[in-house]
Coordinates of C-alpha atoms in Angstrom, one line a residue:
Chain O
M66 CA 10.6 -3.3 2.5
F67 CA 10.3 -0.4 4.8
R68 CA 12.1 2.3 5.6
S69 CA 11.8 5.5 8.1
L70 CA 9.3 8.6 6.7
R71 CA 11.9 10.8 7.6
D72 CA 15.6 9.1 7.0
D73 CA 17.4 12.4 5.4
D74 CA 16.1 14.6 8.4
A75 CA 16.1 12.0 11.4
D76 CA 15.5 13.5 14.9
P77 CA 17.9 12.7 17.1
H78 CA 15.8 12.8 19.9
R79 CA 12.8 11.0 18.1
P80 CA 11.5 8.4 21.1
E81 CA 12.9 4.9 19.8
V82 CA 13.5 1.2 20.9
T83 CA 16.0 -1.2 19.0
L84 CA 15.1 -5.1 19.6
S85 CA 16.8 -8.0 18.2
V86 CA 15.7 -9.9 15.3
D87 CA 17.6 -13.1 15.0
G88 CA 20.3 -11.5 16.6
E89 CA 20.5 -8.7 14.5
P90 CA 19.8 -5.1 16.4
C91 CA 17.1 -3.1 14.9
T92 CA 15.5 0.1 15.4
V93 CA 11.7 1.1 15.3
P94 CA 9.8 4.3 16.6
R95 CA 8.1 3.9 20.1
G96 CA 4.9 2.6 19.6
A97 CA 5.7 0.6 16.1
P98 CA 4.4 -3.0 16.0
V99 CA 6.9 -5.7 15.8
A100 CA 6.3 -6.6 12.3
S101 CA 7.5 -3.0 11.3
A102 CA 10.7 -4.4 12.5
L103 CA 10.8 -7.5 10.0
L104 CA 9.8 -5.1 7.3
Q105 CA 12.9 -3.1 7.7
R106 CA 14.8 -6.4 6.7
G107 CA 12.9 -7.0 3.7
A108 CA 13.6 -10.6 3.5
A109 CA 11.3 -13.4 4.4
S110 CA 10.5 -13.6 8.0
R111 CA 9.2 -17.0 7.9
L112 CA 9.1 -20.3 5.7
S113 CA 5.5 -21.8 5.8
G114 CA 5.1 -25.0 7.5
L115 CA 3.9 -26.9 4.6
S116 CA 6.2 -26.1 1.3
G117 CA 8.5 -23.8 3.4
S118 CA 7.8 -21.1 0.8
P119 CA 8.9 -17.6 2.2
R120 CA 6.4 -15.7 3.6
A121 CA 6.5 -11.7 5.6
P122 CA 4.1 -9.4 7.3
Y123 CA 0.7 -9.1 4.5
C124 CA -2.2 -7.4 6.8
M125 CA -0.5 -5.4 9.8
M126 CA -4.2 -6.0 11.6
G127 CA -3.9 -9.1 13.0
V128 CA -5.9 -10.7 10.3
C129 CA -3.6 -13.0 8.1
F130 CA -1.3 -14.9 10.3
E131 CA 2.0 -14.2 8.1
C132 CA 4.2 -12.6 10.8
V133 CA 4.0 -15.1 13.0
V134 CA 7.6 -14.9 15.2
E135 CA 8.7 -16.3 18.2
I136 CA 8.9 -13.4 20.7
D137 CA 11.3 -13.5 24.0
G138 CA 11.1 -17.5 23.9
V139 CA 7.0 -17.5 23.5
P140 CA 6.7 -18.7 20.1
N141 CA 3.1 -17.7 17.0
Q142 CA 3.2 -14.4 18.2
Q143 CA 1.2 -12.2 15.5
A144 CA 4.2 -9.5 15.3
C145 CA 1.8 -7.1 14.2
M146 CA -0.3 -7.2 17.0
V147 CA 3.0 -6.8 19.5
V148 CA 4.1 -3.6 20.5
A149 CA 7.5 -3.5 19.9
E150 CA 9.9 -2.8 23.5
T151 CA 13.7 -2.7 24.0
G152 CA 15.4 -5.9 24.7
M153 CA 12.6 -7.7 22.9
I154 CA 14.5 -11.2 21.0
V155 CA 12.2 -12.0 18.4
R156 CA 13.0 -14.8 15.9
C157 CA 11.9 -15.8 12.6
Q158 CA 10.1 -19.3 12.7
V159 CA 11.0 -21.3 9.8
G160 CA 9.8 -24.4 8.4
H161 CA 8.2 -27.1 10.0
R162 CA 6.8 -26.4 13.6
S163 CA 8.1 -29.2 16.3
A164 CA 6.5 -31.2 18.8
A165 CA 6.5 -28.8 21.7
G166 CA 5.4 -25.8 19.0
C167 CA 9.0 -24.5 19.1
A168 CA 10.4 -23.9 15.8
T169 CA 13.2 -26.2 14.2
R170 CA 15.3 -25.2 11.4
Chain W
M45 CA -21.6 -6.6 42.2
S46 CA -17.9 -7.0 41.4
E47 CA -15.8 -4.4 38.8
Q48 CA -16.1 -7.6 36.4
H49 CA -19.9 -6.9 35.6
F50 CA -21.4 -4.3 33.1
D51 CA -24.4 -2.9 31.4
L52 CA -22.9 -3.1 28.1
A53 CA -19.7 -4.5 26.7
I54 CA -18.5 -3.4 23.4
V55 CA -15.9 -5.3 21.2
G56 CA -13.7 -2.8 19.7
A57 CA -12.8 0.8 19.8
G58 CA -13.1 2.2 16.1
P59 CA -15.7 4.6 15.8
A60 CA -18.8 2.5 16.3
G61 CA -17.3 1.0 19.3
M62 CA -16.5 4.7 20.9
A63 CA -19.3 6.5 19.8
A64 CA -21.2 3.5 21.4
A65 CA -19.6 4.0 24.6
I66 CA -19.6 7.8 24.5
E67 CA -23.7 7.4 24.3
A68 CA -24.1 4.8 26.7
R69 CA -21.7 6.7 29.0
R70 CA -24.6 9.6 28.8
H71 CA -27.0 7.4 30.2
R72 CA -24.9 6.3 33.3
L73 CA -24.6 2.6 31.2
R74 CA -21.6 0.6 32.8
T75 CA -19.5 -0.1 30.0
V76 CA -16.4 -1.7 29.2
V77 CA -14.5 -1.9 26.0
L78 CA -12.6 -4.3 24.7
D79 CA -9.8 -3.5 21.6
E80 CA -7.2 -5.4 20.4
Q81 CA -5.0 -2.0 19.7
P82 CA -2.8 0.0 22.0
D83 CA -5.2 2.7 21.7
P84 CA -8.6 4.1 20.2
G85 CA -9.3 4.9 16.6
G86 CA -9.8 1.5 14.8
Q87 CA -7.8 1.1 12.2
V88 CA -8.9 4.7 10.5
W89 CA -8.1 6.6 13.0
R90 CA -5.5 4.5 13.9
N91 CA -2.0 5.9 16.1
V92 CA -4.4 9.1 15.9
E93 CA -3.4 10.6 19.5
A94 CA 0.6 10.1 19.1
I95 CA 0.4 11.3 15.6
T96 CA -1.5 14.5 16.7
T97 CA 1.0 14.8 19.9
R98 CA 3.7 13.4 19.2
R99 CA 5.0 14.0 15.5
P100 CA 2.2 16.5 14.1
Q101 CA 4.3 17.2 11.5
D102 CA 3.2 14.1 10.0
L103 CA -0.6 14.9 10.2
F104 CA -1.0 16.5 6.4
L105 CA -0.1 13.1 5.6
F106 CA -3.3 11.8 6.5
G107 CA -6.1 14.4 5.8
T108 CA -8.6 16.4 7.9
E109 CA -11.1 13.7 8.3
Y110 CA -8.1 11.6 10.1
A111 CA -7.0 14.5 12.1
D112 CA -10.7 14.7 13.5
G113 CA -10.6 11.0 14.9
F114 CA -8.2 13.1 17.7
A115 CA -11.1 15.1 19.6
F116 CA -13.1 12.4 19.0
A117 CA -10.9 9.6 21.0
Q118 CA -10.1 12.3 23.2
R119 CA -14.1 12.6 24.3
F120 CA -14.1 8.3 23.9
R121 CA -11.4 8.5 27.0
G122 CA -13.4 11.0 29.3
C123 CA -16.7 9.5 28.6
G124 CA -16.2 7.1 31.5
A125 CA -16.0 4.0 30.3
D126 CA -13.4 0.7 31.5
Y127 CA -11.5 1.2 28.6
R128 CA -9.2 -1.8 28.1
P129 CA -6.9 -1.4 24.9
G130 CA -4.1 -4.4 24.0
A131 CA -7.6 -7.0 24.9
R132 CA -8.6 -9.9 22.5
V133 CA -12.0 -11.2 22.3
W134 CA -11.8 -14.7 21.5
Q135 CA -15.2 -16.0 22.6
V136 CA -18.3 -14.4 23.7
E137 CA -20.6 -16.9 25.5
L138 CA -24.3 -16.4 26.2
A139 CA -25.3 -17.5 29.3
V140 CA -28.8 -19.6 27.4
P141 CA -27.0 -21.7 24.1
A142 CA -28.9 -20.0 22.0
P143 CA -31.4 -21.7 19.6
K144 CA -30.2 -23.7 16.9
P145 CA -30.2 -21.6 14.1
P146 CA -32.5 -22.3 11.6
V147 CA -31.6 -23.6 8.0
R148 CA -30.4 -20.8 6.4
L149 CA -32.1 -19.4 3.8
A150 CA -30.0 -16.4 4.6
L151 CA -31.9 -14.0 2.7
P152 CA -32.7 -10.4 4.8
T153 CA -35.6 -11.0 6.4
G154 CA -36.2 -7.1 7.2
G155 CA -38.5 -8.0 9.4
A156 CA -38.9 -8.0 13.0
I157 CA -36.0 -8.7 15.1
D158 CA -36.7 -11.6 17.7
T159 CA -36.1 -10.7 20.9
G160 CA -34.7 -13.8 22.2
P161 CA -35.4 -16.7 24.7
D162 CA -37.2 -15.3 27.5
D163 CA -37.1 -18.3 29.9
E164 CA -36.4 -18.4 33.5
A165 CA -32.6 -19.7 32.9
V166 CA -31.9 -15.9 32.0
H167 CA -33.8 -14.1 34.6
D168 CA -32.0 -16.7 37.3
E169 CA -28.7 -15.6 35.8
R170 CA -29.3 -12.0 35.9
R171 CA -30.9 -11.8 39.0
R172 CA -27.8 -13.9 40.1
T173 CA -25.2 -11.4 38.5
G174 CA -27.0 -9.1 36.5
A175 CA -25.4 -10.4 33.2
D176 CA -25.5 -12.6 31.2
R177 CA -23.6 -12.3 28.4
H178 CA -19.9 -13.6 29.3
L179 CA -16.9 -12.3 27.3
F180 CA -12.9 -14.1 27.3
Y181 CA -10.0 -12.2 26.4
T182 CA -6.2 -12.4 26.3
D183 CA -4.2 -9.1 26.8
A184 CA -0.3 -9.2 27.7
R185 CA -1.0 -10.4 31.1
G186 CA -3.1 -13.4 30.2
A187 CA -6.3 -14.3 30.5
H188 CA -9.9 -12.7 31.4
H189 CA -13.1 -12.3 31.7
V190 CA -16.2 -10.1 31.8
A191 CA -20.1 -9.9 32.1
A192 CA -22.4 -7.9 30.7
R193 CA -26.3 -7.9 30.4
H194 CA -26.0 -6.4 26.6
V195 CA -22.8 -6.9 24.1
L196 CA -22.3 -4.6 20.8
V197 CA -19.8 -6.5 18.4
A198 CA -18.0 -3.0 16.6
T199 CA -14.9 -4.9 15.1
G200 CA -14.9 -2.9 12.2
A201 CA -13.5 -4.4 8.8
C202 CA -11.1 -6.0 7.1
E203 CA -10.0 -6.0 3.1
R204 CA -11.3 -8.7 1.1
P205 CA -8.5 -11.1 -0.1
M206 CA -7.4 -10.8 -2.9
P207 CA -6.2 -13.9 -4.4
L208 CA -4.0 -13.8 -7.6
P209 CA -0.4 -15.7 -8.6
G210 CA 2.3 -14.2 -6.2
W211 CA 0.4 -13.0 -3.8
T212 CA 2.2 -14.7 -1.2
L213 CA 5.4 -13.4 -1.9
P214 CA 7.6 -11.3 0.4
G215 CA 7.3 -7.8 -0.7
V216 CA 3.4 -7.6 -1.1
L217 CA 1.5 -6.4 1.2
T218 CA -2.2 -4.9 1.5
C219 CA -3.0 -1.2 1.1
G220 CA -3.9 -0.9 4.7
A221 CA -0.8 -2.8 5.9
A222 CA 1.2 0.2 4.0
Q223 CA -1.5 2.8 5.6
V224 CA -0.6 0.6 9.1
L225 CA 2.8 1.1 8.7
M226 CA 2.8 5.0 8.2
K227 CA 0.5 5.8 10.8
S228 CA 2.0 3.0 13.6
A229 CA 5.6 3.2 12.9
A230 CA 6.4 6.2 10.5
M231 CA 7.6 3.9 7.6
V232 CA 7.0 3.8 3.9
P233 CA 7.8 1.6 1.0
A234 CA 12.0 2.2 0.2
V235 CA 11.2 1.9 -3.2
P236 CA 8.3 3.2 -5.4
P237 CA 5.5 0.5 -5.0
V238 CA 3.0 -0.3 -7.6
L239 CA -0.4 -0.1 -6.0
V240 CA -3.3 -2.7 -7.5
G241 CA -6.6 -3.1 -7.3
S242 CA -9.6 -1.1 -6.6
G243 CA -11.5 1.0 -3.8
P244 CA -11.4 4.5 -1.9
L245 CA -8.5 3.2 -0.4
V246 CA -6.7 2.6 -3.0
L247 CA -6.8 6.6 -4.4
L248 CA -6.1 7.7 -0.8
L249 CA -3.1 5.6 0.2
A250 CA -1.5 6.8 -3.4
V251 CA -1.9 10.2 -2.4
Q252 CA -0.7 9.8 1.5
L253 CA 2.1 8.0 -0.1
I254 CA 2.5 11.2 -2.9
R255 CA 2.1 13.4 -0.2
A256 CA 5.4 11.3 1.9
G257 CA 7.3 11.5 -0.8
V258 CA 7.3 7.7 -2.0
K259 CA 5.5 8.6 -5.6
P260 CA 3.9 5.0 -6.6
A261 CA 5.6 3.5 -9.6
A262 CA 2.0 2.4 -11.0
V263 CA -2.0 2.3 -9.5
V264 CA -3.2 -0.5 -11.9
G265 CA -7.3 -0.1 -11.7
T266 CA -8.6 -3.6 -11.9
V267 CA -12.0 -2.4 -12.2
P268 CA -14.1 -3.4 -14.7
A269 CA -15.5 -1.3 -17.6
G270 CA -19.0 -2.3 -16.6
N271 CA -18.6 -1.4 -13.4
R272 CA -19.6 2.1 -14.8
L273 CA -22.6 1.6 -16.1
R274 CA -23.7 -0.2 -13.3
A275 CA -22.4 2.7 -11.0
A276 CA -23.7 5.0 -13.2
A277 CA -27.4 4.3 -12.5
R278 CA -26.7 4.5 -8.5
L279 CA -25.4 8.3 -9.1
L280 CA -27.8 10.2 -8.2
P281 CA -28.7 9.4 -4.6
A282 CA -24.8 9.4 -4.0
L283 CA -24.8 13.1 -4.7
L284 CA -26.7 13.3 -1.7
A285 CA -24.2 11.9 0.4
P286 CA -22.2 14.4 2.2
G287 CA -19.1 14.9 0.4
Y288 CA -17.7 11.2 -0.5
L289 CA -17.8 12.3 -4.3
S290 CA -15.6 15.9 -4.0
R291 CA -13.0 13.9 -1.9
G292 CA -12.8 10.9 -4.3
L293 CA -12.3 13.5 -7.1
S294 CA -10.0 15.4 -5.4
L295 CA -7.8 12.2 -4.7
L296 CA -8.1 11.7 -8.4
G297 CA -6.6 14.9 -9.1
A298 CA -3.8 14.9 -6.8
L299 CA -2.7 11.6 -8.3
R300 CA -3.2 13.2 -11.7
R301 CA -1.1 16.3 -11.4
A302 CA 1.5 13.9 -9.3
G303 CA 1.9 12.3 -12.7
V304 CA 1.4 8.7 -11.4
P305 CA 1.6 6.2 -14.6
A306 CA -2.4 4.7 -14.0
F307 CA -3.5 1.5 -15.5
A308 CA -7.6 1.1 -16.3
S309 CA -9.5 -2.6 -15.7
A310 CA -6.2 -4.5 -16.0
T311 CA -7.0 -8.5 -16.1
D312 CA -4.5 -11.3 -15.9
L313 CA -3.2 -9.7 -13.2
R314 CA 0.2 -12.0 -11.6
I315 CA 3.1 -11.2 -9.1
E316 CA 6.4 -12.1 -10.4
G317 CA 9.0 -13.7 -8.4
S318 CA 10.6 -16.2 -6.6
E319 CA 12.2 -15.7 -2.6
R320 CA 10.2 -12.3 -3.4
A321 CA 8.1 -9.9 -5.2
E322 CA 9.9 -8.6 -8.2
A323 CA 6.9 -7.5 -10.8
V324 CA 3.6 -7.0 -11.5
A325 CA 2.6 -8.1 -14.8
F326 CA -1.2 -7.5 -16.5
R327 CA -2.7 -7.1 -19.3
S328 CA -4.4 -3.4 -20.0
R329 CA -6.7 -2.4 -22.6
G330 CA -5.2 -5.5 -24.8
R331 CA -1.9 -5.0 -24.3
E332 CA 0.6 -6.7 -21.8
H333 CA 2.4 -5.1 -19.3
R334 CA 5.5 -6.2 -17.1
I335 CA 6.0 -3.6 -14.3
A336 CA 9.2 -4.1 -11.7
A337 CA 8.2 -3.9 -7.9
R338 CA 10.1 -5.2 -5.6
T339 CA 7.0 -3.2 -3.1
V340 CA 3.3 -4.3 -4.3
L341 CA 0.3 -3.3 -2.3
L342 CA -2.8 -4.9 -2.9
H343 CA -6.6 -3.7 -2.1
Q344 CA -10.1 -4.6 -3.8
G345 CA -12.3 -2.8 -0.7
V346 CA -13.2 -4.1 2.5
V347 CA -15.5 -6.7 4.2
P348 CA -17.0 -6.8 8.0
N349 CA -14.6 -8.6 9.9
A350 CA -17.6 -10.7 10.9
S351 CA -15.8 -13.9 13.3
L352 CA -17.0 -12.8 15.8
W353 CA -20.6 -12.2 15.5
Q354 CA -20.6 -15.0 12.9
S355 CA -19.2 -17.6 15.9
L356 CA -22.8 -16.5 17.8
G357 CA -24.9 -18.0 15.5
M358 CA -27.2 -14.9 14.6
E359 CA -29.0 -14.6 11.2
Q360 CA -27.1 -13.9 8.6
Y361 CA -28.0 -12.5 4.0
W362 CA -25.6 -12.2 1.5
D363 CA -25.4 -8.7 0.1
A364 CA -25.1 -9.1 -3.0
A365 CA -23.6 -5.2 -3.7
Q366 CA -21.2 -6.0 -1.2
R367 CA -19.9 -9.5 -1.5
C368 CA -20.1 -10.7 1.8
F369 CA -22.3 -11.7 5.1
R370 CA -23.8 -9.4 6.6
P371 CA -25.5 -9.6 10.0
V372 CA -29.5 -9.1 10.0
V373 CA -30.0 -6.3 12.2
D374 CA -32.3 -3.0 12.7
I375 CA -31.4 -0.1 12.6
W376 CA -30.4 -0.3 15.8
G377 CA -27.8 -3.0 15.4
N378 CA -30.2 -5.5 17.2
T379 CA -29.7 -9.1 15.7
T380 CA -31.3 -12.2 16.0
L381 CA -30.0 -12.9 19.4
S382 CA -31.2 -11.1 22.3
G383 CA -28.7 -9.0 23.9
V384 CA -26.5 -8.6 21.3
L385 CA -26.1 -5.8 18.8
V386 CA -23.4 -5.0 16.0
A387 CA -23.1 -1.7 15.0
G388 CA -20.6 -0.3 11.9
D389 CA -18.5 -1.8 9.0
S390 CA -18.7 -5.2 11.0
A391 CA -22.2 -5.4 10.3
G392 CA -22.0 -3.9 6.8
I393 CA -19.7 -1.5 5.2
G394 CA -21.0 1.8 5.5
G395 CA -17.7 3.6 6.3
A396 CA -16.6 5.8 9.2
E397 CA -19.1 8.8 9.3
A398 CA -21.8 6.1 9.0
A399 CA -20.0 3.9 11.7
L400 CA -20.5 6.5 14.3
C401 CA -23.9 7.0 13.5
A402 CA -24.9 3.1 13.7
G403 CA -22.2 3.3 17.1
E404 CA -24.4 6.3 18.8
L405 CA -27.6 4.5 18.0
S406 CA -26.4 1.3 19.6
G407 CA -25.3 2.8 22.5
L408 CA -29.0 4.7 23.0
S409 CA -30.8 1.2 22.5
V410 CA -29.1 -0.1 24.9
A411 CA -29.7 2.4 27.6
W412 CA -33.6 2.1 26.0
Q413 CA -33.5 -1.7 26.8
Q414 CA -32.3 -1.1 30.1
R415 CA -34.6 1.7 30.9
R416 CA -32.7 4.5 31.3
I417 CA -34.7 6.3 29.2
D418 CA -37.8 5.9 27.6
T419 CA -39.3 6.1 23.9
A420 CA -39.6 9.1 23.4
E421 CA -36.3 10.2 24.2
R422 CA -34.5 7.0 22.9
D423 CA -36.7 8.7 19.2
R424 CA -35.8 11.9 20.3
R425 CA -32.0 11.6 20.5
A426 CA -32.2 9.1 17.7
W427 CA -33.2 11.5 15.3
L428 CA -30.2 13.4 13.9
A429 CA -28.1 10.0 14.2
R430 CA -30.7 8.4 12.0
R431 CA -30.9 11.4 9.1
A432 CA -27.3 11.2 9.0
L433 CA -26.8 7.6 8.5
K434 CA -29.2 7.6 5.9
A435 CA -27.0 9.9 4.0
H436 CA -24.1 8.8 4.7
W437 CA -25.6 5.1 3.0
S438 CA -27.2 6.7 -0.1
V439 CA -23.3 6.6 -1.7
R440 CA -22.9 3.2 -0.8
P441 CA -25.1 1.2 -3.8
F442 CA -22.5 3.7 -6.0
L443 CA -19.5 2.8 -4.6
D444 CA -20.3 -1.1 -3.9
W445 CA -21.2 -1.6 -7.7
L446 CA -18.6 0.6 -9.1
Y447 CA -15.8 -0.9 -6.8
Q448 CA -17.0 -4.3 -7.6
P449 CA -14.1 -6.5 -8.2
P450 CA -14.1 -8.2 -10.8
P451 CA -15.4 -12.2 -10.8
A452 CA -11.7 -13.5 -11.8
L453 CA -10.8 -11.7 -8.6
R454 CA -13.2 -12.9 -6.5
V455 CA -12.5 -16.9 -7.8
P456 CA -8.8 -17.1 -9.2
A457 CA -9.3 -18.5 -12.9
D458 CA -5.4 -19.5 -12.3
D459 CA -5.4 -23.3 -11.0
D460 CA -2.1 -22.5 -9.3
T461 CA -3.1 -19.5 -7.3
I462 CA -2.9 -20.0 -3.6
V463 CA -6.5 -19.4 -2.2
C464 CA -5.6 -20.6 1.8
R465 CA -2.3 -19.0 2.4
C466 CA -2.5 -20.7 5.6
E467 CA -2.4 -24.4 4.2
E468 CA -1.5 -23.8 0.7
V469 CA -4.5 -25.0 -0.8
T470 CA -5.3 -24.1 -4.4
A471 CA -8.2 -22.7 -6.5
G472 CA -7.8 -25.6 -8.6
E473 CA -7.7 -28.4 -6.1
L474 CA -10.9 -26.4 -4.7
R475 CA -12.8 -26.2 -8.1
G476 CA -12.4 -29.9 -8.0
L477 CA -13.6 -30.6 -4.9
A478 CA -16.7 -27.8 -5.9
L479 CA -17.3 -29.9 -9.1
S480 CA -17.2 -33.0 -7.5
G481 CA -20.5 -31.9 -5.5
V482 CA -18.9 -31.0 -2.2
A483 CA -21.9 -29.5 -0.2
G484 CA -20.3 -26.3 0.8
P485 CA -17.3 -24.4 3.0
N486 CA -17.6 -26.8 5.9
Q487 CA -17.5 -30.1 3.9
M488 CA -14.9 -28.2 1.6
K489 CA -12.7 -27.6 4.6
A490 CA -12.7 -31.1 5.8
F491 CA -11.7 -32.7 2.5
S492 CA -9.3 -29.9 1.9
R493 CA -7.8 -28.2 5.2
C494 CA -8.6 -24.8 3.2
G495 CA -9.6 -22.4 6.4
M496 CA -8.2 -24.8 8.9
G497 CA -4.9 -22.9 9.3
P498 CA -4.0 -20.3 12.0
C499 CA -6.1 -17.5 10.4
Q500 CA -9.2 -19.4 10.7
G501 CA -10.5 -19.1 7.2
R502 CA -10.5 -14.6 7.3
L503 CA -8.7 -15.1 4.2
C504 CA -9.7 -17.5 2.1
G505 CA -13.9 -17.8 3.6
L506 CA -15.2 -15.5 0.9
T507 CA -13.0 -16.8 -2.2
V508 CA -14.6 -20.5 -1.2
T509 CA -18.2 -19.5 -0.5
E510 CA -18.1 -17.6 -4.3
L511 CA -16.2 -20.8 -5.6
I512 CA -18.3 -22.8 -4.7
A513 CA -21.4 -20.6 -5.3
S514 CA -20.1 -20.1 -9.4
I515 CA -19.1 -24.0 -10.0
Q516 CA -22.2 -25.2 -8.6
H517 CA -24.5 -22.0 -10.0
R518 CA -25.7 -21.9 -6.2
A519 CA -26.2 -18.3 -5.1
P520 CA -23.9 -17.5 -2.0
A521 CA -26.5 -17.3 0.5
E522 CA -27.1 -20.4 -0.3
V523 CA -23.5 -22.1 -0.3
G524 CA -23.0 -20.1 3.5
C525 CA -20.1 -19.8 4.8
Y526 CA -17.5 -21.6 7.3
R527 CA -19.0 -22.2 11.2
V528 CA -17.3 -19.6 12.9
R529 CA -16.6 -21.3 16.0
A530 CA -14.9 -20.1 19.5
P531 CA -12.0 -19.2 19.9
V532 CA -12.2 -17.1 17.0
L533 CA -8.4 -16.2 18.2
P534 CA -5.3 -18.6 19.1
V535 CA -5.4 -19.2 22.8
T536 CA -3.2 -21.4 24.6
V537 CA -4.2 -24.0 27.0
G538 CA -2.3 -22.6 29.7
Q539 CA -4.2 -19.1 29.0
V540 CA -7.3 -21.0 30.2
A541 CA -6.2 -22.6 33.2
G542 CA -5.1 -18.9 34.0
L543 CA -8.6 -17.5 33.8
D544 CA -10.3 -15.0 36.2
R545 CA -12.4 -16.6 38.5
M546 CA -15.8 -16.6 37.0
P547 CA -17.7 -13.5 38.5
G548 CA -20.0 -14.7 41.5
G549 CA -18.4 -17.9 41.4

């Protein structure tokens, strides 16, 4: 799990964006990738398509594809390569891919 | 000629890409730079503009070499290149199909570089559009296409895979990932992490975390004792390289002063946990250790980010010290494919400062090839960069051998360890196939799905090559690697259908 560098002396004017991750609001600094919001929560951000094993962002530089999530309705986005924006709706992808390419439970 | 035609297209805006763009613009080459990050700097200077201007109080975390990136990024911004951030290149197409690569003996030829096919089709295409290399990329708005007479691949490095039991668990990230989070998101591990592995980045990150007030719970080194001997033999030239060793020693000193528990020559590493990482277990100096850790940061060096240049089918060779494939290039970065250059860490790990020199040399070479400067001017301008490049490279044999990951961390000994994270293929399964005589990585892929997932083999390719090599007692060069094909990144049919019209078409 990751936290803000400055929890104690939080700057009230620090530019931030708030996005929704699985329905919960999540705040990250402006310019931060969506994956940083996933890591604030600390849990698995997806279950692998084959065995259902828990996975979370791993490389943060677009290589490993462990951080894929659904962003604003578009599935399989690399969360580490997308800059977070206020109002984004992020949904974790759990389990097998459906025929439509979207996540199913 | 439309604005989509360029003299030079550069992929990557890290040190090599930026330096090449600045040099190319000095000779008035029309230059486009495609980079997947939102801002210039690559991974080493990632987010340096925003940190310098918006959170300067954090600059001290990253050190002076990082802060220097700001001025360079500003020079790049002002150089007149058409800089397109957020652009992810998924294909480079040469107008004339590349000649079929010969059976890859893949030994470094070191010899003269073939300047490529010089047939009529090339000239026709060039007459028509002034350019004959096509680059396809996606950004937030969709898929696009540019054409250029020369292409420079400057895609940098990525971290070497470190397959060990439990490395897929949430809470396990790379050291590079932790550094990206500090730079791009001002975030640090919420609980003291355990750093595991080898290489300069482990030390650097540990010290940066200490500066940020997050003292690591432990640093678990994986360098085998024998490495020091092999490295010592290469120490003398390393002393000539500017600053590297003193920087390393000062990091080691800072780590010691902070009192971070350090373990050396760790073996039998595994990360324990079911839903997430809970502990790191290992053996060091004959004793078993188990350290509770909810964040484990792995790193065992970096390797060229090779997908794009490998997809072009240029000649490559196996570097026995760096344990990776490198493209065959001359000192300017010219490859065995006409009009395609590779510079910086994507051509072999030399570090950021070497990449700056290499990028400059590539920019000069393209200017020369396009008759903007004559040979005398090229060589005069190249003199300093060539000398500096040589100095920066003189430290590499020492670092390469000192930090070379042990065989057990390149090819997992434990059969249940996952090698291919995407398709969840284990070392045991691959070993069985290797013993049954698979011909190479491509057949291994067909039989096991290893490397067939969304990362396209980026996180298992080197492991598979070395696994087959070790079991079949063959040289990695002879085993070869996955055949990388475009698109090297996922792209939707809709994006392809929505491509801009071809220039000139």
